[in-house]
PDB file of C-alpha atoms in Angstrom:
ATOM      1  CA  MET E   1      -0.012  -0.102  -0.078  1.00 47.00           C
ATOM      2  CA  ALA E   2       1.580   3.278  -1.116  1.00 47.00           C
ATOM      3  CA  ASN E   3       1.985   6.304   1.364  1.00 50.00           C
ATOM      4  CA  GLY E   4       0.456   9.545   1.123  1.00 47.00           C
ATOM      5  CA  SER E   5       3.547  10.862  -0.994  1.00 47.00           C
ATOM      6  CA  GLY E   6       3.253   7.808  -3.700  1.00 46.00           C
ATOM      7  CA  THR E   7       7.097   7.256  -2.860  1.00 43.00           C
ATOM      8  CA  GLY E   8       6.480   3.574  -1.604  1.00 39.00           C
ATOM      9  CA  PRO E   9       5.476   1.778   1.309  1.00 38.00           C
ATOM     10  CA  ALA E  10       4.087   3.538   4.354  1.00 37.00           C
ATOM     11  CA  ARG E  11       6.732   3.335   7.251  1.00 38.00           C
ATOM     12  CA  ARG E  12       5.780   1.388  10.177  1.00 47.00           C
ATOM     13  CA  ALA E  13       7.190   2.324  13.515  1.00 54.00           C
ATOM     14  CA  SER E  14       9.423  -0.779  14.892  1.00 59.00           C
ATOM     15  CA  ASP E  15       8.346  -2.401  18.231  1.00 64.00           C
ATOM     16  CA  ARG E  16      11.691  -4.420  18.397  1.00 64.00           C
ATOM     17  CA  GLY E  17      13.528  -2.813  21.368  1.00 56.00           C
ATOM     18  CA  ARG E  18      16.486  -3.661  23.520  1.00 54.00           C
ATOM     19  CA  TYR E  19      14.629  -6.362  25.114  1.00 51.00           C
ATOM     20  CA  GLY E  20      13.245  -7.839  21.784  1.00 59.00           C
ATOM     21  CA  ARG E  21       9.715  -7.442  20.338  1.00 80.00           C
ATOM     22  CA  LEU E  22       7.168  -5.848  22.698  1.00 90.00           C
ATOM     23  CA  ASN E  23       4.010  -7.113  23.887  1.00 92.00           C
ATOM     24  CA  ARG E  24       1.532  -5.365  26.200  1.00 91.00           C
ATOM     25  CA  GLU E  25       2.825  -6.822  29.379  1.00 91.00           C
ATOM     26  CA  ARG E  26       6.302  -5.523  28.622  1.00 92.00           C
ATOM     27  CA  VAL E  27       5.184  -2.088  27.676  1.00 94.00           C
ATOM     28  CA  LEU E  28       2.825  -2.021  30.959  1.00 94.00           C
ATOM     29  CA  SER E  29       5.722  -3.350  33.058  1.00 94.00           C
ATOM     30  CA  ALA E  30       8.133  -0.604  31.750  1.00 95.00           C
ATOM     31  CA  ALA E  31       5.706   2.113  32.204  1.00 96.00           C
ATOM     32  CA  LEU E  32       4.910   1.120  36.058  1.00 97.00           C
ATOM     33  CA  ALA E  33       8.790   0.697  36.659  1.00 97.00           C
ATOM     34  CA  LEU E  34       9.192   4.326  35.351  1.00 97.00           C
ATOM     35  CA  VAL E  35       6.618   5.527  37.405  1.00 97.00           C
ATOM     36  CA  ASP E  36       8.040   3.867  40.380  1.00 97.00           C
ATOM     37  CA  ARG E  37      11.248   5.566  40.055  1.00 97.00           C
ATOM     38  CA  GLU E  38      10.182   9.011  38.799  1.00 97.00           C
ATOM     39  CA  GLY E  39       6.543   9.525  39.452  1.00 97.00           C
ATOM     40  CA  LEU E  40       3.356   9.911  36.857  1.00 96.00           C
ATOM     41  CA  SER E  41       4.785  13.311  35.877  1.00 95.00           C
ATOM     42  CA  ALA E  42       7.660  11.486  34.107  1.00 96.00           C
ATOM     43  CA  LEU E  43       5.321   9.090  32.133  1.00 96.00           C
ATOM     44  CA  SER E  44       4.756   9.979  28.348  1.00 95.00           C
ATOM     45  CA  MET E  45       4.798   7.857  25.167  1.00 95.00           C
ATOM     46  CA  ARG E  46       8.193   9.274  24.036  1.00 95.00           C
ATOM     47  CA  ARG E  47       9.597   9.015  27.526  1.00 95.00           C
ATOM     48  CA  LEU E  48       8.626   5.179  27.415  1.00 96.00           C
ATOM     49  CA  GLY E  49       9.702   4.402  24.081  1.00 95.00           C
ATOM     50  CA  ALA E  50      13.082   5.701  25.052  1.00 94.00           C
ATOM     51  CA  GLU E  51      13.034   3.361  27.834  1.00 93.00           C
ATOM     52  CA  LEU E  52      12.283   0.466  25.830  1.00 94.00           C
ATOM     53  CA  ASN E  53      14.472   1.868  22.861  1.00 93.00           C
ATOM     54  CA  VAL E  54      11.729   2.078  20.563  1.00 93.00           C
ATOM     55  CA  GLU E  55       9.940   5.028  18.666  1.00 93.00           C
ATOM     56  CA  ALA E  56       6.964   6.393  20.700  1.00 93.00           C
ATOM     57  CA  MET E  57       4.539   5.630  17.681  1.00 93.00           C
ATOM     58  CA  ALA E  58       5.294   1.801  18.251  1.00 93.00           C
ATOM     59  CA  LEU E  59       3.668   1.978  21.546  1.00 94.00           C
ATOM     60  CA  TYR E  60       0.268   2.836  20.327  1.00 93.00           C
ATOM     61  CA  ARG E  61      -0.403  -0.692  19.193  1.00 92.00           C
ATOM     62  CA  TYR E  62      -0.365  -1.494  23.042  1.00 93.00           C
ATOM     63  CA  ALA E  63      -2.073   1.571  24.537  1.00 93.00           C
ATOM     64  CA  ALA E  64      -4.008   4.004  21.953  1.00 93.00           C
ATOM     65  CA  SER E  65      -3.442   7.168  24.115  1.00 92.00           C
ATOM     66  CA  LYS E  66      -1.911   8.405  27.309  1.00 92.00           C
ATOM     67  CA  ASP E  67      -5.247   7.719  29.020  1.00 94.00           C
ATOM     68  CA  ALA E  68      -5.236   4.351  27.791  1.00 94.00           C
ATOM     69  CA  LEU E  69      -1.714   3.913  28.985  1.00 95.00           C
ATOM     70  CA  LEU E  70      -2.563   5.176  32.548  1.00 96.00           C
ATOM     71  CA  ASP E  71      -5.547   2.638  32.399  1.00 96.00           C
ATOM     72  CA  GLY E  72      -3.011   0.122  31.790  1.00 95.00           C
ATOM     73  CA  LEU E  73      -0.996   0.845  34.876  1.00 97.00           C
ATOM     74  CA  VAL E  74      -4.107   0.333  36.817  1.00 97.00           C
ATOM     75  CA  GLU E  75      -4.446  -2.910  35.136  1.00 96.00           C
ATOM     76  CA  ALA E  76      -0.903  -3.869  35.869  1.00 96.00           C
ATOM     77  CA  LEU E  77      -1.333  -3.058  39.710  1.00 97.00           C
ATOM     78  CA  TYR E  78      -4.389  -5.187  39.752  1.00 97.00           C
ATOM     79  CA  LEU E  79      -2.705  -8.165  37.870  1.00 95.00           C
ATOM     80  CA  GLU E  80       0.123  -7.938  40.530  1.00 96.00           C
ATOM     81  CA  LEU E  81      -2.669  -8.169  42.976  1.00 97.00           C
ATOM     82  CA  GLU E  82      -4.253 -11.270  41.407  1.00 96.00           C
ATOM     83  CA  GLU E  83      -0.747 -12.964  41.201  1.00 95.00           C
ATOM     84  CA  GLN E  84      -0.158 -12.323  45.107  1.00 96.00           C
ATOM     85  CA  LEU E  85      -3.781 -13.494  45.807  1.00 95.00           C
ATOM     86  CA  ALA E  86      -2.964 -16.765  43.846  1.00 93.00           C
ATOM     87  CA  ALA E  87       0.100 -17.191  45.581  1.00 91.00           C
ATOM     88  CA  ASP E  88      -1.278 -16.733  49.150  1.00 85.00           C
ATOM     89  CA  ALA E  89      -4.348 -18.519  48.697  1.00 75.00           C
ATOM     90  CA  GLY E  90      -4.717 -21.509  51.001  1.00 70.00           C
ATOM     91  CA  GLU E  91      -7.790 -23.314  52.640  1.00 66.00           C
ATOM     92  CA  ASP E  92     -11.213 -21.750  52.196  1.00 70.00           C
ATOM     93  CA  ALA E  93     -11.299 -20.014  55.769  1.00 78.00           C
ATOM     94  CA  GLY E  94     -14.670 -18.150  54.879  1.00 93.00           C
ATOM     95  CA  TRP E  95     -15.831 -14.797  53.591  1.00 96.00           C
ATOM     96  CA  ARG E  96     -14.453 -12.574  56.180  1.00 96.00           C
ATOM     97  CA  ALA E  97     -10.940 -14.167  55.904  1.00 95.00           C
ATOM     98  CA  GLY E  98     -11.254 -13.731  52.102  1.00 96.00           C
ATOM     99  CA  LEU E  99     -11.934  -9.985  52.353  1.00 97.00           C
ATOM    100  CA  HIS E 100      -9.059  -9.543  54.724  1.00 97.00           C
ATOM    101  CA  LEU E 101      -6.728 -11.452  52.372  1.00 96.00           C
ATOM    102  CA  VAL E 102      -7.808  -9.086  49.447  1.00 97.00           C
ATOM    103  CA  ALA E 103      -7.411  -6.106  51.668  1.00 98.00           C
ATOM    104  CA  ARG E 104      -3.875  -6.858  52.938  1.00 97.00           C
ATOM    105  CA  VAL E 105      -2.574  -7.890  49.417  1.00 97.00           C
ATOM    106  CA  THR E 106      -3.875  -4.586  47.917  1.00 98.00           C
ATOM    107  CA  TYR E 107      -2.197  -2.875  50.646  1.00 98.00           C
ATOM    108  CA  ASP E 108       1.163  -4.491  49.880  1.00 97.00           C
ATOM    109  CA  VAL E 109       0.827  -3.840  46.236  1.00 98.00           C
ATOM    110  CA  CYS E 110       0.004  -0.189  46.820  1.00 98.00           C
ATOM    111  CA  LEU E 111       2.882   0.274  49.351  1.00 97.00           C
ATOM    112  CA  ALA E 112       5.205  -1.369  46.665  1.00 97.00           C
ATOM    113  CA  HIS E 113       4.068   1.261  43.999  1.00 98.00           C
ATOM    114  CA  PRO E 114       3.053   4.520  45.745  1.00 97.00           C
ATOM    115  CA  GLN E 115       3.429   6.754  42.941  1.00 97.00           C
ATOM    116  CA  ALA E 116       0.893   4.967  40.768  1.00 97.00           C
ATOM    117  CA  VAL E 117      -1.574   4.728  43.809  1.00 97.00           C
ATOM    118  CA  PRO E 118      -3.420   7.938  42.799  1.00 96.00           C
ATOM    119  CA  LEU E 119      -4.491   6.500  39.724  1.00 96.00           C
ATOM    120  CA  LEU E 120      -6.838   4.031  41.536  1.00 95.00           C
ATOM    121  CA  ALA E 121      -8.920   7.022  42.152  1.00 92.00           C
ATOM    122  CA  THR E 122      -8.539   9.241  39.073  1.00 94.00           C
ATOM    123  CA  ARG E 123      -8.760   6.702  36.540  1.00 94.00           C
ATOM    124  CA  LEU E 124     -11.544   4.667  38.142  1.00 90.00           C
ATOM    125  CA  LEU E 125     -13.386   7.912  38.491  1.00 92.00           C
ATOM    126  CA  ALA E 126     -12.965   8.753  34.871  1.00 94.00           C
ATOM    127  CA  VAL E 127     -13.750   5.093  33.476  1.00 94.00           C
ATOM    128  CA  PRO E 128     -17.254   3.521  33.401  1.00 95.00           C
ATOM    129  CA  LEU E 129     -17.700   0.171  35.150  1.00 95.00           C
ATOM    130  CA  SER E 130     -17.856  -1.870  31.795  1.00 95.00           C
ATOM    131  CA  ARG E 131     -15.094  -0.093  30.410  1.00 94.00           C
ATOM    132  CA  ARG E 132     -12.571  -0.828  33.259  1.00 94.00           C
ATOM    133  CA  PRO E 133      -9.578  -3.187  32.648  1.00 94.00           C
ATOM    134  CA  ALA E 134     -10.639  -6.928  33.026  1.00 95.00           C
ATOM    135  CA  ALA E 135      -8.389  -7.421  36.119  1.00 96.00           C
ATOM    136  CA  VAL E 136     -10.288  -4.548  37.832  1.00 97.00           C
ATOM    137  CA  LEU E 137     -13.539  -6.123  37.092  1.00 98.00           C
ATOM    138  CA  ARG E 138     -12.253  -9.656  38.418  1.00 98.00           C
ATOM    139  CA  ASP E 139     -11.456  -8.019  41.593  1.00 98.00           C
ATOM    140  CA  HIS E 140     -14.915  -6.279  41.976  1.00 98.00           C
ATOM    141  CA  GLU E 141     -16.412  -9.646  41.216  1.00 98.00           C
ATOM    142  CA  ARG E 142     -14.087 -11.199  43.785  1.00 97.00           C
ATOM    143  CA  VAL E 143     -15.184  -9.033  46.561  1.00 98.00           C
ATOM    144  CA  LEU E 144     -18.933  -8.997  45.802  1.00 98.00           C
ATOM    145  CA  ALA E 145     -19.013 -12.996  45.431  1.00 97.00           C
ATOM    146  CA  LEU E 146     -17.420 -13.184  49.093  1.00 97.00           C
ATOM    147  CA  LEU E 147     -20.100 -10.767  50.361  1.00 98.00           C
ATOM    148  CA  ARG E 148     -22.872 -12.817  48.614  1.00 96.00           C
ATOM    149  CA  GLN E 149     -21.300 -15.945  50.061  1.00 94.00           C
ATOM    150  CA  ALA E 150     -21.824 -14.041  53.568  1.00 96.00           C
ATOM    151  CA  GLY E 151     -25.475 -14.130  52.984  1.00 96.00           C
ATOM    152  CA  PHE E 152     -25.895 -10.482  52.200  1.00 97.00           C
ATOM    153  CA  ASP E 153     -28.489  -9.518  49.985  1.00 96.00           C
ATOM    154  CA  GLU E 154     -27.918  -7.607  46.643  1.00 97.00           C
ATOM    155  CA  ALA E 155     -28.626  -4.403  48.378  1.00 97.00           C
ATOM    156  CA  THR E 156     -26.564  -4.908  51.409  1.00 97.00           C
ATOM    157  CA  ALA E 157     -23.655  -6.669  49.471  1.00 97.00           C
ATOM    158  CA  SER E 158     -23.510  -3.237  47.401  1.00 98.00           C
ATOM    159  CA  ALA E 159     -23.386  -1.039  50.570  1.00 98.00           C
ATOM    160  CA  VAL E 160     -20.719  -3.210  52.091  1.00 98.00           C
ATOM    161  CA  PHE E 161     -18.660  -3.505  48.824  1.00 98.00           C
ATOM    162  CA  ARG E 162     -18.754   0.523  48.785  1.00 98.00           C
ATOM    163  CA  ALA E 163     -17.818   0.679  52.548  1.00 98.00           C
ATOM    164  CA  PHE E 164     -14.854  -1.811  51.949  1.00 98.00           C
ATOM    165  CA  THR E 165     -13.511  -0.033  48.908  1.00 97.00           C
ATOM    166  CA  ALA E 166     -13.561   3.315  50.553  1.00 97.00           C
ATOM    167  CA  TRP E 167     -11.946   2.079  53.699  1.00 98.00           C
ATOM    168  CA  LEU E 168      -9.210   0.268  51.757  1.00 98.00           C
ATOM    169  CA  LEU E 169      -8.397   2.958  49.310  1.00 96.00           C
ATOM    170  CA  GLY E 170      -8.886   5.611  51.974  1.00 96.00           C
ATOM    171  CA  TYR E 171      -6.602   3.644  54.314  1.00 97.00           C
ATOM    172  CA  VAL E 172      -3.844   3.327  51.817  1.00 97.00           C
ATOM    173  CA  SER E 173      -4.121   6.908  50.667  1.00 95.00           C
ATOM    174  CA  VAL E 174      -3.666   8.153  54.425  1.00 96.00           C
ATOM    175  CA  GLU E 175      -0.486   5.543  54.780  1.00 96.00           C
ATOM    176  CA  LEU E 176       1.315   7.239  51.892  1.00 96.00           C
ATOM    177  CA  ARG E 177       0.713  10.870  52.722  1.00 94.00           C
ATOM    178  CA  PRO E 178       4.060  12.467  52.950  1.00 93.00           C
ATOM    179  CA  MET E 179       4.672  13.793  56.402  1.00 94.00           C
ATOM    180  CA  VAL E 180       8.421  14.211  56.672  1.00 95.00           C
ATOM    181  CA  ASP E 181       9.564  17.930  55.950  1.00 96.00           C
ATOM    182  CA  ASN E 182      13.359  17.194  56.176  1.00 96.00           C
ATOM    183  CA  PRO E 183      14.548  13.664  56.106  1.00 94.00           C
ATOM    184  CA  ASP E 184      18.105  14.573  57.070  1.00 95.00           C
ATOM    185  CA  GLU E 185      16.812  16.080  60.295  1.00 95.00           C
ATOM    186  CA  THR E 186      17.314  13.633  63.445  1.00 94.00           C
ATOM    187  CA  ASP E 187      15.179  15.793  65.839  1.00 95.00           C
ATOM    188  CA  PRO E 188      11.637  14.697  65.332  1.00 92.00           C
ATOM    189  CA  ALA E 189      10.315  18.142  65.486  1.00 94.00           C
ATOM    190  CA  PHE E 190      12.343  19.685  62.923  1.00 95.00           C
ATOM    191  CA  ARG E 191      12.144  16.338  60.959  1.00 95.00           C
ATOM    192  CA  LEU E 192       8.559  16.928  60.503  1.00 96.00           C
ATOM    193  CA  GLY E 193       8.706  20.649  60.119  1.00 96.00           C
ATOM    194  CA  LEU E 194       6.692  21.318  63.113  1.00 95.00           C
ATOM    195  CA  HIS E 195       8.155  24.963  63.323  1.00 94.00           C
ATOM    196  CA  ARG E 196       6.330  25.780  59.992  1.00 95.00           C
ATOM    197  CA  LEU E 197       2.930  25.120  61.930  1.00 95.00           C
ATOM    198  CA  SER E 198       1.427  27.887  64.185  1.00 96.00           C
ATOM    199  CA  ALA E 199       1.276  26.908  67.615  1.00 94.00           C
ATOM    200  CA  LYS E 200      -1.438  29.482  68.240  1.00 95.00           C
ATOM    201  CA  GLU E 201      -3.780  28.536  65.293  1.00 97.00           C
ATOM    202  CA  LEU E 202      -3.054  24.705  65.176  1.00 96.00           C
ATOM    203  CA  PRO E 203      -2.152  23.603  68.663  1.00 97.00           C
ATOM    204  CA  THR E 204      -3.791  20.054  68.230  1.00 97.00           C
ATOM    205  CA  LEU E 205      -2.325  19.676  64.913  1.00 96.00           C
ATOM    206  CA  ARG E 206       1.212  20.268  66.164  1.00 95.00           C
ATOM    207  CA  GLU E 207       0.725  18.075  69.249  1.00 95.00           C
ATOM    208  CA  THR E 208      -0.751  15.277  67.206  1.00 96.00           C
ATOM    209  CA  ALA E 209       1.756  15.323  64.221  1.00 95.00           C
ATOM    210  CA  ALA E 210       4.230  12.796  65.456  1.00 94.00           C
ATOM    211  CA  ALA E 211       1.508  10.257  66.215  1.00 95.00           C
ATOM    212  CA  LEU E 212      -0.140  11.066  62.491  1.00 93.00           C
ATOM    213  CA  ALA E 213       3.415  10.417  60.841  1.00 94.00           C
ATOM    214  CA  GLU E 214       3.514   6.910  62.296  1.00 94.00           C
ATOM    215  CA  GLN E 215       1.893   4.333  59.653  1.00 93.00           C
ATOM    216  CA  GLY E 216      -0.933   2.380  61.043  1.00 95.00           C
ATOM    217  CA  GLY E 217       0.352  -0.869  59.051  1.00 97.00           C
ATOM    218  CA  PRO E 218      -1.771  -4.065  58.106  1.00 97.00           C
ATOM    219  CA  GLU E 219      -2.765  -4.346  61.640  1.00 98.00           C
ATOM    220  CA  GLY E 220      -4.683  -0.961  61.557  1.00 97.00           C
ATOM    221  CA  LEU E 221      -6.016  -1.885  58.372  1.00 98.00           C
ATOM    222  CA  ALA E 222      -7.450  -5.145  59.625  1.00 98.00           C
ATOM    223  CA  SER E 223      -8.781  -3.721  62.769  1.00 98.00           C
ATOM    224  CA  GLY E 224     -10.672  -0.983  60.892  1.00 98.00           C
ATOM    225  CA  LEU E 225     -12.145  -3.703  58.460  1.00 98.00           C
ATOM    226  CA  ASP E 226     -13.341  -5.707  61.276  1.00 98.00           C
ATOM    227  CA  ALA E 227     -15.109  -2.718  62.677  1.00 97.00           C
ATOM    228  CA  LEU E 228     -16.736  -2.146  59.376  1.00 97.00           C
ATOM    229  CA  LEU E 229     -17.670  -5.456  58.972  1.00 97.00           C
ATOM    230  CA  ASP E 230     -19.186  -5.848  62.451  1.00 97.00           C
ATOM    231  CA  SER E 231     -21.302  -2.927  61.836  1.00 96.00           C
ATOM    232  CA  PHE E 232     -23.015  -4.640  58.877  1.00 95.00           C
ATOM    233  CA  THR E 233     -23.139  -8.062  60.577  1.00 92.00           C
ATOM    234  CA  SER E 234     -24.355  -7.198  64.030  1.00 82.00           C
ATOM    235  CA  GLY E 235     -27.858  -8.799  64.411  1.00 60.00           C
ATOM    236  CA  SER E 236     -27.529 -10.612  61.275  1.00 55.00           C
ATOM    237  CA  ALA E 237     -27.641 -14.419  61.816  1.00 46.00           C
ATOM    238  CA  SER E 238     -27.125 -15.197  58.098  1.00 47.00           C
ATOM    239  CA  ALA E 239     -23.519 -13.322  58.111  1.00 50.00           C
ATOM    240  CA  ALA E 240     -22.442 -13.677  61.667  1.00 45.00           C
ATOM    241  CA  SER E 241     -21.078 -17.032  60.874  1.00 48.00           C
ATOM    242  CA  GLY E 242     -18.365 -15.741  58.404  1.00 53.00           C
TER     243      GLY E 242
END
């Protein structure tokens, strides 16, 4: 097929880079590694092409736009979640233990890729349910199936699903908030930059800042999740046995 100038075949950007011919998994893995190192602002088709030693145009076969590439990063996170869940899966210990496992592994994946975590909110706010990556939809299905296994009806399962998702992503977001002002400081007050906070206008915040800087860890995640689930199961004989 001739190109627009009639001078010969249209040039096709090669997708053979330093690691051989590309595939979607390799492109997303490289994109995630780039974001892990340098943050979301560093990600572009041109920069990712340079990482893979291919022309940027070659990447459009695997992600049709920048938004599609960002959705691919969300997909990569959820695929990693699936791999870890499969590795950690043991005997069926009931629906509540299943939810705890999903929460803990999601927490681990997010803390391994903190620079990409904002996409779990921004992209899922922008993408309708049916157009989300398959790995995301499988996660939704996994959690809802556990809730139906618990005996919740459709309406209650939906309410618990929303509360579970809000707690999990909210908890991770709080864990990842930057708190340290100067990591080279050894004095806790200067390390947190408390001198920048008005003692007159923000006395409680200054007093509590050191405690706020400590992560709650998986233990805090688990205790909060139990409290949330208890609020739905108290007085419910059908779900209390989970």
